[in-house]
């Protein structure tokens, strides 16, 4: 073990271990009643506390924060002094090798320094690539996955003093400081009320660079700007928003009471760990960047794209387009054309940044350029006040054709609308409205959850199959809650790794969770239909790690995912996908796997080597026959 110990909260299997657990529970109960330790201050200092997370009570204010004992890792450390169960897994750096082998002692554990390892956003590897990247277009912020032999092949450990996250809805406002132990944002953005330090917690007052007095007031103002003071964002038809450069995602958090779904993203840049803060809070977010490639979302999926000091130079990003054999034309604004691709007809682009209101420096020149670029796309500026400008993308095909004739803009070549936006270069053109989705034809939420998209018929999914899938997952989710034997408050961040039509997410829509619906890039494009149901998600290739931090999700669902990747190349093996699952699931998180019996048997055999507890069950599949289902739970272990 090289001087390291692995500890687990679920490793009491022997009779003596059970006695220790009974003693531990007695101690915890006594601690609650104050009858065991009296005024033992040394023990109190080693115990972590958290705010009450009762859903019936509002989150406590910072001045009246109520604390209650929490059975965190610190508490177990304090009480089990010389009785720490250990595992045979070795702590040491190991890389992916061909052929792939897993030691008899179990998966190696990465050293503690790798507790925030994100394989495709590894700063060390990206720095090696810098001479080959287009830094003028911020290509360094995009995904750059290392070759297989450079990827770590070990379990990512939790950081020192990691605690089970505070539960929703309290987590919107408070998270454990030790779980995201980075102070820079609090120092540089505290004055804008992004995040403040509060004892052992991070406190999120709900502010942002352009709404330091709170996101609620800002959201209300946006609604009034769009509706001429007569309504809110929902009455303006806004139900799905893309938040660019989201910070700690307070904008998204305060849209939830309006039942508006937000896909928030930001790169890994000087605003360190902003996406990790968002996920720890229980808010939908992922790492991504607008640079040289399309975002991994389908066309015409959002009623609003929001940028509040999002650190994107919309007026720049010049590219060279080849018009003839030896003739190249430079053009700006390609990032705005990506926004145009993502916006539904009559959708809004919200821009809260200095060029919208300041008359100093070069801000007026930037504003003029923005207005020229948006005019070429036939957008209409509908409001400009209080540091914010809002454009609408109207249905105006005659305007677009006129601008094409004037050579102000290019129309995209005809492409199959079913193509997935995955590692696709940005296109310096726009698509005519006949290929776009008209959001005014979509009902509001929650009715939108039942919406059948005509795009599904092109991939062989008729309305009968769609309805059958929806009803099936409603039934299966009821079985899942029973089999997981988990309190509903323990699940907030959910990922469906092979989402199909989004039926699993729809079945969870009555619970206080959000679901990241993933459509693998080698599948049919059903993600457009998922967005048309008012849900969110992304395209991805599970031969590569996902763009998120370790310990992002409470629940992973993999329905016949492994069989889809069966017999693929190295990097797509069953063990590779299990390793990525382990990286992104939280300690004590649940992984539900349904697949062929042969695959289920292999996973069941491998699970202990990944330090997972596993239970086997049988449930009915859509063909009305039974199939095996694994309920796996990641042990809460740590390097001591």
Coordinates of C-alpha atoms in Angstrom, one line a residue:
X1 CA 0.0 0.0 0.0
X2 CA 3.1 2.3 0.1
X3 CA 2.0 3.9 3.4
X4 CA -1.6 4.7 2.2
X5 CA -4.8 3.4 3.6
X6 CA -8.2 3.2 1.9
X7 CA -11.2 3.7 4.1
X8 CA -14.8 3.0 3.2
X9 CA -18.1 3.9 5.0
X10 CA -19.6 0.6 3.7
X11 CA -16.9 -1.8 4.6
X12 CA -18.3 -3.3 7.8
X13 CA -18.9 -6.9 6.8
X14 CA -17.5 -8.9 9.6
X15 CA -19.1 -9.5 13.0
X16 CA -16.6 -7.2 14.7
X17 CA -17.3 -4.5 12.1
X18 CA -21.0 -4.7 12.8
X19 CA -20.4 -4.2 16.5
X20 CA -18.3 -1.1 15.6
X21 CA -21.1 0.2 13.5
X22 CA -23.6 -0.3 16.3
X23 CA -21.3 1.5 18.6
X24 CA -20.9 4.3 16.1
X25 CA -24.7 4.7 15.7
X26 CA -25.0 4.9 19.5
X27 CA -22.4 7.6 19.5
X28 CA -24.1 9.5 16.8
X29 CA -27.5 9.3 18.6
X30 CA -25.8 10.3 21.9
X31 CA -24.2 13.2 20.1
X32 CA -27.6 14.5 19.0
X33 CA -28.9 14.4 22.5
X34 CA -25.7 15.7 24.0
X35 CA -25.3 12.8 26.5
X36 CA -22.0 11.2 25.5
X37 CA -19.2 13.7 25.0
X38 CA -20.4 16.6 27.1
X39 CA -18.2 19.6 26.3
X40 CA -15.4 17.8 24.5
X41 CA -14.3 20.6 22.3
X42 CA -11.5 18.7 20.6
X43 CA -14.0 16.3 19.1
X44 CA -16.4 19.1 18.1
X45 CA -13.6 20.7 16.1
X46 CA -13.2 17.5 14.0
X47 CA -16.9 17.2 13.2
X48 CA -18.4 18.9 10.1
X49 CA -21.8 20.5 10.1
X50 CA -24.3 21.4 7.5
X51 CA -27.4 23.6 7.2
X52 CA -30.8 22.0 7.6
X53 CA -32.0 20.8 4.2
X54 CA -35.6 20.2 5.0
X55 CA -37.6 20.9 1.9
X56 CA -40.4 22.4 4.0
X57 CA -38.2 25.2 5.4
X58 CA -36.5 28.0 3.4
X59 CA -32.7 28.0 3.2
X60 CA -31.4 29.8 6.3
X61 CA -30.0 33.2 5.8
X62 CA -26.3 33.7 6.5
X63 CA -27.0 35.6 9.7
X64 CA -29.3 32.8 11.1
X65 CA -27.5 29.7 9.8
X66 CA -28.8 26.7 11.8
X67 CA -26.3 23.8 12.1
X68 CA -27.0 20.2 12.8
X69 CA -24.5 17.3 13.1
X70 CA -23.6 15.5 9.9
X71 CA -22.2 11.9 9.8
X72 CA -19.4 13.0 7.4
X73 CA -16.1 11.5 6.9
X74 CA -14.6 13.6 9.7
X75 CA -17.1 12.1 12.2
X76 CA -16.2 8.6 11.2
X77 CA -12.5 9.4 11.5
X78 CA -13.1 10.8 15.0
X79 CA -15.0 7.8 16.2
X80 CA -13.2 4.9 14.5
X81 CA -9.7 5.6 15.7
X82 CA -7.8 2.3 15.4
X83 CA -10.4 0.2 13.6
X84 CA -10.1 1.5 10.0
X85 CA -11.1 -1.2 7.4
X86 CA -8.8 -1.2 4.4
X87 CA -8.8 -2.5 0.9
X88 CA -6.2 -4.2 -1.2
X89 CA -6.3 -1.5 -3.9
X90 CA -2.9 0.1 -4.5
X91 CA -2.4 3.9 -4.4
X92 CA -0.2 4.8 -7.4
X93 CA -0.2 6.5 -10.8
X94 CA -1.1 4.1 -13.6
X95 CA -1.9 4.7 -17.3
X96 CA -4.1 3.0 -19.8
X97 CA -2.2 0.1 -21.4
X98 CA -2.9 -2.2 -24.3
X99 CA -3.9 -4.9 -23.7
X100 CA -6.0 -3.7 -20.8
X101 CA -5.6 -5.5 -17.5
X102 CA -6.9 -4.8 -14.0
X103 CA -4.8 -6.1 -11.1
X104 CA -6.1 -8.9 -8.9
X105 CA -5.9 -6.4 -6.0
X106 CA -8.4 -4.1 -7.7
X107 CA -8.2 -0.9 -9.7
X108 CA -5.3 1.3 -8.7
X109 CA -6.1 4.5 -6.9
X110 CA -4.8 7.8 -8.4
X111 CA -2.7 9.8 -6.0
X112 CA -4.6 12.5 -4.1
X113 CA -3.2 15.3 -6.3
X114 CA -5.4 14.0 -9.1
X115 CA -8.7 14.5 -7.2
X116 CA -9.9 17.0 -9.9
X117 CA -8.7 15.1 -12.9
X118 CA -10.6 15.9 -16.2
X119 CA -8.9 13.9 -18.9
X120 CA -10.0 16.0 -21.9
X121 CA -9.4 19.3 -20.2
X122 CA -6.0 18.6 -18.6
X123 CA -4.0 21.8 -18.4
X124 CA -0.6 20.0 -18.6
X125 CA -1.5 18.2 -21.8
X126 CA -3.1 21.3 -23.4
X127 CA 0.0 23.3 -22.7
X128 CA 2.0 20.8 -24.8
X129 CA -0.4 21.5 -27.7
X130 CA -0.3 25.3 -27.5
X131 CA 2.1 25.7 -30.5
X132 CA -0.3 23.8 -32.7
X133 CA -3.5 25.6 -31.5
X134 CA -5.2 28.8 -32.8
X135 CA -4.9 30.9 -29.7
X136 CA -6.5 33.9 -31.4
X137 CA -9.7 31.8 -31.5
X138 CA -9.2 30.4 -27.9
X139 CA -8.9 26.9 -29.2
X140 CA -7.0 25.9 -26.1
X141 CA -10.3 26.1 -24.1
X142 CA -11.9 23.3 -26.1
X143 CA -11.8 19.6 -25.5
X144 CA -8.4 18.0 -26.2
X145 CA -8.3 14.3 -25.2
X146 CA -4.9 12.8 -24.8
X147 CA -4.0 9.6 -26.7
X148 CA -5.0 6.4 -24.9
X149 CA -1.5 5.8 -23.4
X150 CA -1.5 9.2 -21.8
X151 CA -4.8 8.7 -20.0
X152 CA -4.8 7.8 -16.3
X153 CA -6.3 4.4 -15.6
X154 CA -6.9 4.6 -11.9
X155 CA -9.8 5.6 -9.6
X156 CA -9.9 9.4 -8.9
X157 CA -9.9 9.9 -5.2
X158 CA -12.0 12.5 -3.3
X159 CA -10.1 15.5 -1.9
X160 CA -9.1 15.7 1.7
X161 CA -12.0 16.3 4.0
X162 CA -14.6 15.5 1.3
X163 CA -18.2 15.4 2.6
X164 CA -21.4 14.0 1.1
X165 CA -22.8 17.1 -0.6
X166 CA -25.5 19.2 1.0
X167 CA -28.9 18.3 -0.3
X168 CA -31.2 20.3 -2.6
X169 CA -32.7 22.9 -2.2
X170 CA -30.3 24.1 0.6
X171 CA -27.4 23.4 -1.8
X172 CA -28.6 26.2 -4.1
X173 CA -27.2 28.6 -1.5
X174 CA -24.6 26.6 0.5
X175 CA -22.0 23.9 -0.3
X176 CA -19.1 22.5 1.7
X177 CA -16.0 24.5 1.2
X178 CA -13.8 21.4 1.4
X179 CA -15.6 19.8 -1.6
X180 CA -14.6 22.7 -3.9
X181 CA -11.6 24.1 -2.0
X182 CA -10.8 27.0 -4.3
X183 CA -10.8 30.6 -3.0
X184 CA -10.1 32.7 -6.1
X185 CA -13.7 33.3 -7.2
X186 CA -14.6 34.4 -3.7
X187 CA -11.8 36.9 -3.7
X188 CA -12.3 38.4 -7.2
X189 CA -16.1 38.0 -7.5
X190 CA -17.2 38.4 -3.9
X191 CA -18.0 42.1 -4.5
X192 CA -20.4 41.0 -7.2
X193 CA -22.0 38.4 -4.9
X194 CA -21.0 35.3 -6.8
X195 CA -19.8 33.4 -3.8
X196 CA -18.7 34.2 -0.2
X197 CA -16.9 32.2 2.4
X198 CA -19.1 31.3 5.4
X199 CA -17.2 29.3 8.1
X200 CA -16.9 25.7 6.6
X201 CA -19.3 26.6 3.7
X202 CA -19.5 28.5 0.5
X203 CA -22.5 30.8 0.4
X204 CA -24.0 31.8 -2.9
X205 CA -26.1 35.0 -2.5
X206 CA -27.5 34.7 -6.0
X207 CA -25.5 37.6 -7.6
X208 CA -23.5 37.9 -10.8
X209 CA -21.3 40.5 -12.6
X210 CA -24.4 42.2 -14.0
X211 CA -26.9 41.3 -11.3
X212 CA -24.9 41.7 -8.0
X213 CA -28.2 42.6 -6.2
X214 CA -29.6 39.2 -7.2
X215 CA -30.6 37.1 -10.2
X216 CA -34.3 37.3 -9.4
X217 CA -34.5 41.1 -10.0
X218 CA -32.4 40.7 -13.2
X219 CA -34.6 37.9 -14.5
X220 CA -37.7 39.9 -13.9
X221 CA -36.2 42.9 -15.7
X222 CA -35.4 40.7 -18.8
X223 CA -39.0 39.6 -18.9
X224 CA -40.2 43.2 -18.8
X225 CA -37.7 44.3 -21.5
X226 CA -38.9 41.6 -23.9
X227 CA -42.7 42.2 -23.2
X228 CA -42.7 46.0 -22.9
X229 CA -43.2 45.8 -19.2
X230 CA -46.3 43.5 -19.5
X231 CA -45.0 40.0 -18.6
X232 CA -42.2 37.7 -17.7
X233 CA -39.9 35.3 -19.6
X234 CA -42.5 32.5 -19.7
X235 CA -45.2 34.8 -21.1
X236 CA -42.6 35.7 -23.8
X237 CA -42.4 32.0 -24.7
X238 CA -39.0 31.3 -23.1
X239 CA -38.8 27.8 -21.6
X240 CA -35.2 26.7 -22.5
X241 CA -32.1 28.9 -22.2
X242 CA -28.5 28.4 -23.1
X243 CA -26.3 30.4 -20.6
X244 CA -22.9 31.1 -22.1
X245 CA -20.0 31.6 -19.6
X246 CA -22.4 30.9 -16.7
X247 CA -20.1 31.5 -13.8
X248 CA -21.5 29.6 -10.7
X249 CA -24.9 29.4 -12.5
X250 CA -26.9 31.6 -10.2
X251 CA -28.9 32.8 -13.3
X252 CA -30.0 29.2 -14.0
X253 CA -30.7 28.6 -10.3
X254 CA -33.1 31.4 -10.1
X255 CA -34.9 30.5 -13.3
X256 CA -36.0 27.2 -11.8
X257 CA -39.1 28.7 -10.0
X258 CA -40.3 29.7 -13.4
X259 CA -39.9 26.1 -14.6
X260 CA -37.4 27.3 -17.2
X261 CA -34.7 24.8 -18.1
X262 CA -31.2 26.1 -18.6
X263 CA -28.2 24.5 -20.2
X264 CA -25.2 26.3 -18.6
X265 CA -21.7 26.0 -19.7
X266 CA -18.3 27.7 -19.3
X267 CA -14.7 26.8 -20.0
X268 CA -11.9 26.1 -17.6
X269 CA -10.3 29.5 -17.5
X270 CA -9.2 32.1 -14.9
X271 CA -12.6 31.7 -13.3
X272 CA -11.4 28.6 -11.7
X273 CA -13.8 25.7 -11.0
X274 CA -17.0 27.7 -11.8
X275 CA -18.7 24.6 -13.3
X276 CA -17.6 22.5 -10.3
X277 CA -19.3 25.1 -8.0
X278 CA -22.5 24.9 -10.2
X279 CA -22.7 21.1 -10.1
X280 CA -22.0 21.0 -6.4
X281 CA -24.9 23.4 -6.0
X282 CA -27.1 20.9 -7.9
X283 CA -27.5 23.1 -11.1
X284 CA -27.3 21.8 -14.6
X285 CA -23.9 22.7 -16.1
X286 CA -21.0 21.3 -18.1
X287 CA -17.6 22.4 -19.3
X288 CA -17.6 23.7 -22.9
X289 CA -16.3 26.6 -24.9
X290 CA -17.2 28.7 -28.0
X291 CA -14.1 28.7 -30.1
X292 CA -13.6 26.7 -33.3
X293 CA -16.3 23.9 -33.0
X294 CA -20.0 23.8 -32.8
X295 CA -21.4 23.3 -29.3
X296 CA -22.6 19.8 -28.6
X297 CA -26.3 20.8 -28.8
X298 CA -28.8 20.4 -31.7
X299 CA -29.9 23.2 -33.9
X300 CA -33.0 25.3 -33.0
X301 CA -33.1 24.1 -29.4
X302 CA -33.3 27.3 -27.3
X303 CA -35.7 30.2 -27.0
X304 CA -32.9 32.3 -25.5
X305 CA -29.1 32.5 -25.5
X306 CA -27.8 34.5 -22.6
X307 CA -24.5 36.2 -22.2
X308 CA -23.8 38.2 -19.1
X309 CA -20.1 39.2 -19.2
X310 CA -19.6 35.8 -20.7
X311 CA -16.0 36.6 -21.9
X312 CA -16.8 35.9 -25.5
X313 CA -15.7 38.4 -28.2
X314 CA -18.7 38.1 -30.4
X315 CA -17.4 40.8 -32.7
X316 CA -14.2 39.0 -33.4
X317 CA -13.3 35.4 -34.3
X318 CA -12.3 36.0 -37.8
X319 CA -12.0 33.0 -40.1
X320 CA -10.9 32.5 -43.7
X321 CA -13.5 31.1 -46.1
X322 CA -12.4 29.6 -49.4
X323 CA -14.7 31.0 -52.1
X324 CA -12.9 29.8 -55.2
X325 CA -9.8 27.8 -56.0
X326 CA -7.3 30.4 -54.8
X327 CA -9.6 33.0 -53.3
X328 CA -10.2 33.4 -49.6
X329 CA -12.4 35.8 -47.8
X330 CA -12.1 36.9 -44.2
X331 CA -15.3 37.2 -42.2
X332 CA -16.1 38.1 -38.6
X333 CA -19.0 37.0 -36.3
X334 CA -18.8 33.3 -36.8
X335 CA -19.7 32.8 -33.1
X336 CA -22.9 34.8 -33.5
X337 CA -23.8 32.5 -36.4
X338 CA -23.4 29.6 -34.0
X339 CA -25.9 31.4 -31.7
X340 CA -28.2 31.8 -34.7
X341 CA -28.0 28.0 -35.3
X342 CA -28.9 27.2 -31.7
X343 CA -31.8 29.8 -31.4
X344 CA -35.3 28.8 -32.4
X345 CA -37.2 31.2 -34.6
X346 CA -38.4 34.2 -32.6
X347 CA -35.7 33.4 -30.0
X348 CA -33.8 36.0 -28.1
X349 CA -30.1 36.9 -27.7
X350 CA -29.4 38.7 -24.4
X351 CA -26.2 40.6 -24.1
X352 CA -25.2 42.2 -20.8
X353 CA -21.7 43.6 -21.3
X354 CA -19.9 47.0 -21.4
X355 CA -20.3 47.6 -25.2
X356 CA -24.1 47.7 -24.6
X357 CA -23.9 50.7 -22.4
X358 CA -20.4 52.3 -22.1
X359 CA -19.1 55.0 -24.3
X360 CA -15.4 54.8 -23.3
X361 CA -12.4 52.9 -24.7
X362 CA -13.3 50.9 -27.8
X363 CA -16.7 49.9 -26.6
X364 CA -18.6 52.1 -29.1
X365 CA -16.7 50.5 -32.0
X366 CA -17.5 47.0 -30.7
X367 CA -21.2 47.9 -30.4
X368 CA -21.3 49.2 -34.0
X369 CA -19.7 46.0 -35.2
X370 CA -22.2 43.9 -33.2
X371 CA -25.1 45.8 -34.6
X372 CA -23.8 45.4 -38.2
X373 CA -23.3 41.6 -37.7
X374 CA -26.7 41.1 -36.2
X375 CA -28.3 43.1 -39.0
X376 CA -26.8 40.9 -41.6
X377 CA -28.5 37.9 -39.9
X378 CA -31.8 40.0 -39.9
X379 CA -31.9 40.1 -36.1
X380 CA -33.9 43.0 -34.6
X381 CA -32.7 44.9 -31.6
X382 CA -35.9 45.1 -29.4
X383 CA -34.5 46.6 -26.2
X384 CA -31.4 48.3 -24.8
X385 CA -31.3 49.6 -21.3
X386 CA -29.8 49.1 -17.8
X387 CA -26.6 47.6 -19.2
X388 CA -28.4 45.0 -21.4
X389 CA -29.3 44.7 -25.0
X390 CA -31.8 42.1 -26.4
X391 CA -32.2 41.0 -30.0
X392 CA -34.9 38.8 -31.5
X393 CA -34.3 36.3 -34.3
X394 CA -37.4 36.8 -36.4
X395 CA -38.7 34.7 -39.2
X396 CA -37.7 36.9 -42.1
X397 CA -36.6 34.8 -45.0
X398 CA -37.0 37.7 -47.5
X399 CA -34.5 39.8 -45.5
X400 CA -32.0 36.9 -45.4
X401 CA -32.3 36.3 -49.2
X402 CA -31.8 40.0 -49.8
X403 CA -28.6 40.0 -47.7
X404 CA -27.4 37.0 -49.6
X405 CA -27.8 38.9 -52.8
X406 CA -25.9 41.8 -51.3
X407 CA -23.1 39.3 -50.4
X408 CA -23.5 40.2 -46.7
X409 CA -24.0 36.7 -45.5
X410 CA -23.8 33.1 -46.7
X411 CA -26.6 30.5 -46.6
X412 CA -25.4 27.1 -45.4
X413 CA -25.2 24.3 -47.9
X414 CA -28.0 21.7 -47.6
X415 CA -27.1 19.3 -44.9
X416 CA -28.9 16.4 -43.3
X417 CA -30.7 17.9 -40.2
X418 CA -30.1 14.6 -38.4
X419 CA -26.4 15.2 -38.3
X420 CA -25.0 15.4 -34.8
X421 CA -23.1 18.4 -33.6
X422 CA -20.0 16.6 -32.4
X423 CA -16.5 17.8 -33.1
X424 CA -18.1 19.8 -36.0
X425 CA -16.2 22.9 -37.1
X426 CA -18.1 26.1 -36.9
X427 CA -19.9 27.1 -40.1
X428 CA -19.7 30.7 -41.4
X429 CA -23.2 30.6 -42.7
X430 CA -26.8 30.5 -41.5
X431 CA -29.7 28.1 -42.3
X432 CA -33.0 29.2 -43.8
X433 CA -36.0 28.9 -41.6
X434 CA -37.5 26.0 -43.4
X435 CA -35.0 23.7 -41.6
X436 CA -35.6 25.4 -38.3
X437 CA -37.9 24.6 -35.4
X438 CA -40.7 27.1 -34.7
X439 CA -40.9 27.3 -30.9
X440 CA -44.3 29.0 -31.0
X441 CA -45.7 25.6 -32.2
X442 CA -44.4 24.0 -29.1
X443 CA -46.6 24.0 -26.0
X444 CA -45.3 25.3 -22.6
X445 CA -44.0 23.1 -19.9
X446 CA -45.1 20.7 -18.5
X447 CA -47.3 20.0 -21.6
X448 CA -44.1 20.1 -23.7
X449 CA -42.9 16.9 -22.0
X450 CA -45.4 15.0 -24.1
X451 CA -44.5 16.6 -27.4
X452 CA -43.8 14.2 -30.3
X453 CA -41.4 15.6 -32.8
X454 CA -41.7 14.9 -36.5
X455 CA -37.9 14.5 -36.6
X456 CA -38.4 11.2 -34.9
X457 CA -40.2 9.7 -37.8
X458 CA -37.1 10.1 -39.9
X459 CA -35.2 7.7 -37.6
X460 CA -38.0 5.2 -37.5
X461 CA -39.8 6.2 -34.3
X462 CA -43.5 6.7 -34.8
X463 CA -45.9 8.3 -32.3
X464 CA -47.1 5.0 -31.0
X465 CA -43.5 3.9 -30.2
X466 CA -42.9 7.4 -28.6
X467 CA -45.9 7.0 -26.3
X468 CA -45.0 3.4 -25.4
X469 CA -41.5 4.5 -24.5
X470 CA -42.9 7.3 -22.2
X471 CA -45.2 5.0 -20.4
X472 CA -42.6 2.3 -20.0
X473 CA -40.1 4.5 -18.3
X474 CA -42.7 5.9 -15.9
X475 CA -43.2 2.3 -14.7
X476 CA -39.5 1.5 -14.6
X477 CA -38.6 4.6 -12.6
X478 CA -41.1 3.5 -9.9
X479 CA -39.2 0.2 -9.7
X480 CA -35.9 2.0 -9.6
X481 CA -36.8 4.0 -6.5
X482 CA -37.9 0.8 -4.8
X483 CA -34.7 -1.1 -5.7
X484 CA -32.3 1.7 -4.9
X485 CA -33.8 2.0 -1.4
X486 CA -32.6 5.6 -1.5
X487 CA -34.1 8.7 0.1
X488 CA -35.3 11.0 -2.7
X489 CA -33.4 13.9 -1.3
X490 CA -30.1 12.0 -1.9
X491 CA -30.6 12.4 -5.7
X492 CA -30.3 15.7 -7.5
X493 CA -27.8 15.5 -10.5
X494 CA -28.8 12.7 -12.9
X495 CA -27.3 11.6 -16.2
X496 CA -29.0 9.3 -18.7
X497 CA -26.0 8.0 -20.7
X498 CA -28.1 6.7 -23.6
X499 CA -31.2 8.8 -23.5
X500 CA -33.0 7.7 -26.7
X501 CA -36.2 9.9 -26.6
X502 CA -35.8 11.2 -23.1
X503 CA -38.5 9.0 -21.5
X504 CA -36.4 8.3 -18.4
X505 CA -36.0 12.1 -17.8
X506 CA -39.7 12.7 -18.3
X507 CA -40.5 10.0 -15.8
X508 CA -38.3 11.8 -13.3
X509 CA -39.8 15.2 -14.0
X510 CA -42.0 15.1 -10.9
X511 CA -39.0 14.7 -8.6
X512 CA -36.6 17.5 -7.5
X513 CA -33.9 16.4 -10.0
X514 CA -32.4 17.5 -13.3
X515 CA -31.3 15.1 -16.0
X516 CA -28.4 15.5 -18.5
X517 CA -29.7 13.5 -21.5
X518 CA -26.8 12.1 -23.5
X519 CA -27.2 10.9 -27.1
X520 CA -24.1 9.0 -28.2
X521 CA -22.6 10.4 -31.4
X522 CA -23.0 7.0 -33.1
X523 CA -26.7 6.9 -32.4
X524 CA -29.5 8.5 -34.4
X525 CA -30.1 12.2 -33.5
X526 CA -32.9 12.0 -31.0
X527 CA -31.5 14.9 -29.0
X528 CA -33.5 17.4 -31.1
X529 CA -36.7 15.6 -30.0
X530 CA -35.5 15.6 -26.4
X531 CA -35.1 19.4 -26.5
X532 CA -38.5 19.7 -28.1
X533 CA -39.8 18.0 -25.0
X534 CA -38.4 20.8 -22.9
X535 CA -35.5 18.8 -21.6
X536 CA -31.7 19.4 -21.9
X537 CA -28.7 17.3 -22.9
X538 CA -25.7 17.0 -25.1
X539 CA -24.1 14.8 -27.8
X540 CA -21.2 12.7 -26.6
X541 CA -18.9 9.8 -27.6
X542 CA -18.3 7.4 -24.7
X543 CA -15.0 6.4 -26.2
X544 CA -13.9 9.6 -24.6
X545 CA -14.3 11.0 -21.1
X546 CA -17.1 13.5 -20.6
X547 CA -16.5 17.3 -20.0
X548 CA -17.2 17.5 -16.3
X549 CA -15.5 17.4 -13.0
X550 CA -15.1 14.3 -10.9
X551 CA -18.0 13.6 -8.5
X552 CA -20.6 15.5 -10.6
X553 CA -23.6 13.2 -10.5
X554 CA -25.7 11.4 -7.9
X555 CA -27.3 8.9 -10.3
X556 CA -26.1 7.5 -13.7
X557 CA -28.5 5.5 -15.9
X558 CA -27.0 3.2 -18.7
X559 CA -29.7 1.5 -20.7
X560 CA -28.0 -0.9 -23.2
X561 CA -25.1 1.5 -23.5
X562 CA -22.4 -1.1 -23.1
X563 CA -23.8 -3.3 -25.8
X564 CA -23.8 -0.4 -28.2
X565 CA -20.1 0.0 -27.7
X566 CA -19.4 -3.7 -27.8
X567 CA -16.6 -4.8 -30.2
X568 CA -15.3 -1.3 -30.6
X569 CA -11.7 -0.1 -30.7
X570 CA -9.5 0.4 -27.6
X571 CA -10.7 3.2 -25.4
X572 CA -14.3 2.1 -25.8
X573 CA -14.0 -1.1 -23.8
X574 CA -16.4 -1.9 -21.0
X575 CA -13.7 -1.2 -18.4
X576 CA -13.0 2.3 -20.0
X577 CA -16.7 3.3 -19.6
X578 CA -16.9 1.9 -16.1
X579 CA -13.8 4.0 -15.2
X580 CA -15.5 7.1 -16.5
X581 CA -18.7 6.3 -14.6
X582 CA -16.6 6.0 -11.5
X583 CA -15.0 9.4 -12.1
X584 CA -18.2 11.3 -12.5
X585 CA -20.4 9.6 -9.9
X586 CA -20.3 10.9 -6.4
X587 CA -19.3 8.7 -3.4
X588 CA -22.4 6.8 -2.4
X589 CA -23.9 7.6 -5.8
X590 CA -26.0 5.0 -7.7
X591 CA -25.3 3.6 -11.1
X592 CA -28.2 1.7 -12.8
X593 CA -27.1 -0.6 -15.7
X594 CA -29.4 -2.6 -18.0
X595 CA -27.9 -4.7 -20.8
X596 CA -27.3 -8.2 -22.2
X597 CA -26.7 -11.0 -19.7
X598 CA -23.1 -11.5 -20.8
X599 CA -22.3 -7.8 -20.2
X600 CA -24.1 -7.7 -16.9
X601 CA -22.1 -10.7 -15.7
X602 CA -18.8 -9.0 -16.6
X603 CA -19.8 -5.8 -14.8
X604 CA -21.0 -7.7 -11.8
X605 CA -17.6 -9.5 -11.6
X606 CA -15.6 -6.3 -12.1
X607 CA -17.6 -4.0 -9.7
X608 CA -15.8 -5.0 -6.5
X609 CA -12.5 -4.0 -8.2
X610 CA -13.9 -0.5 -8.7
X611 CA -15.0 -0.4 -5.1
X612 CA -18.7 -0.6 -6.0
X613 CA -21.4 -2.5 -4.1
X614 CA -23.7 -4.3 -6.6
X615 CA -27.1 -5.9 -6.5
X616 CA -28.7 -7.9 -9.3
X617 CA -32.4 -7.7 -10.2
X618 CA -34.7 -8.7 -13.0
X619 CA -37.1 -6.2 -14.6
X620 CA -39.4 -6.3 -17.6
X621 CA -38.1 -4.7 -20.8
X622 CA -40.1 -3.1 -23.5
X623 CA -40.6 -6.5 -25.2
X624 CA -42.3 -7.7 -22.1
X625 CA -39.6 -10.2 -21.2
X626 CA -37.3 -10.0 -18.2
X627 CA -33.8 -8.6 -18.4
X628 CA -31.0 -8.2 -15.8
X629 CA -30.6 -4.9 -14.0
X630 CA -27.6 -3.9 -11.8
X631 CA -28.0 -1.4 -9.0
X632 CA -24.4 -0.3 -8.2
X633 CA -23.4 2.0 -5.4
X634 CA -20.0 3.6 -5.2
X635 CA -18.4 3.1 -1.8
X636 CA -17.5 6.2 0.2
X637 CA -13.7 5.7 0.5
X638 CA -10.8 8.0 1.0
X639 CA -7.0 7.9 1.0
X640 CA -5.9 8.3 4.7

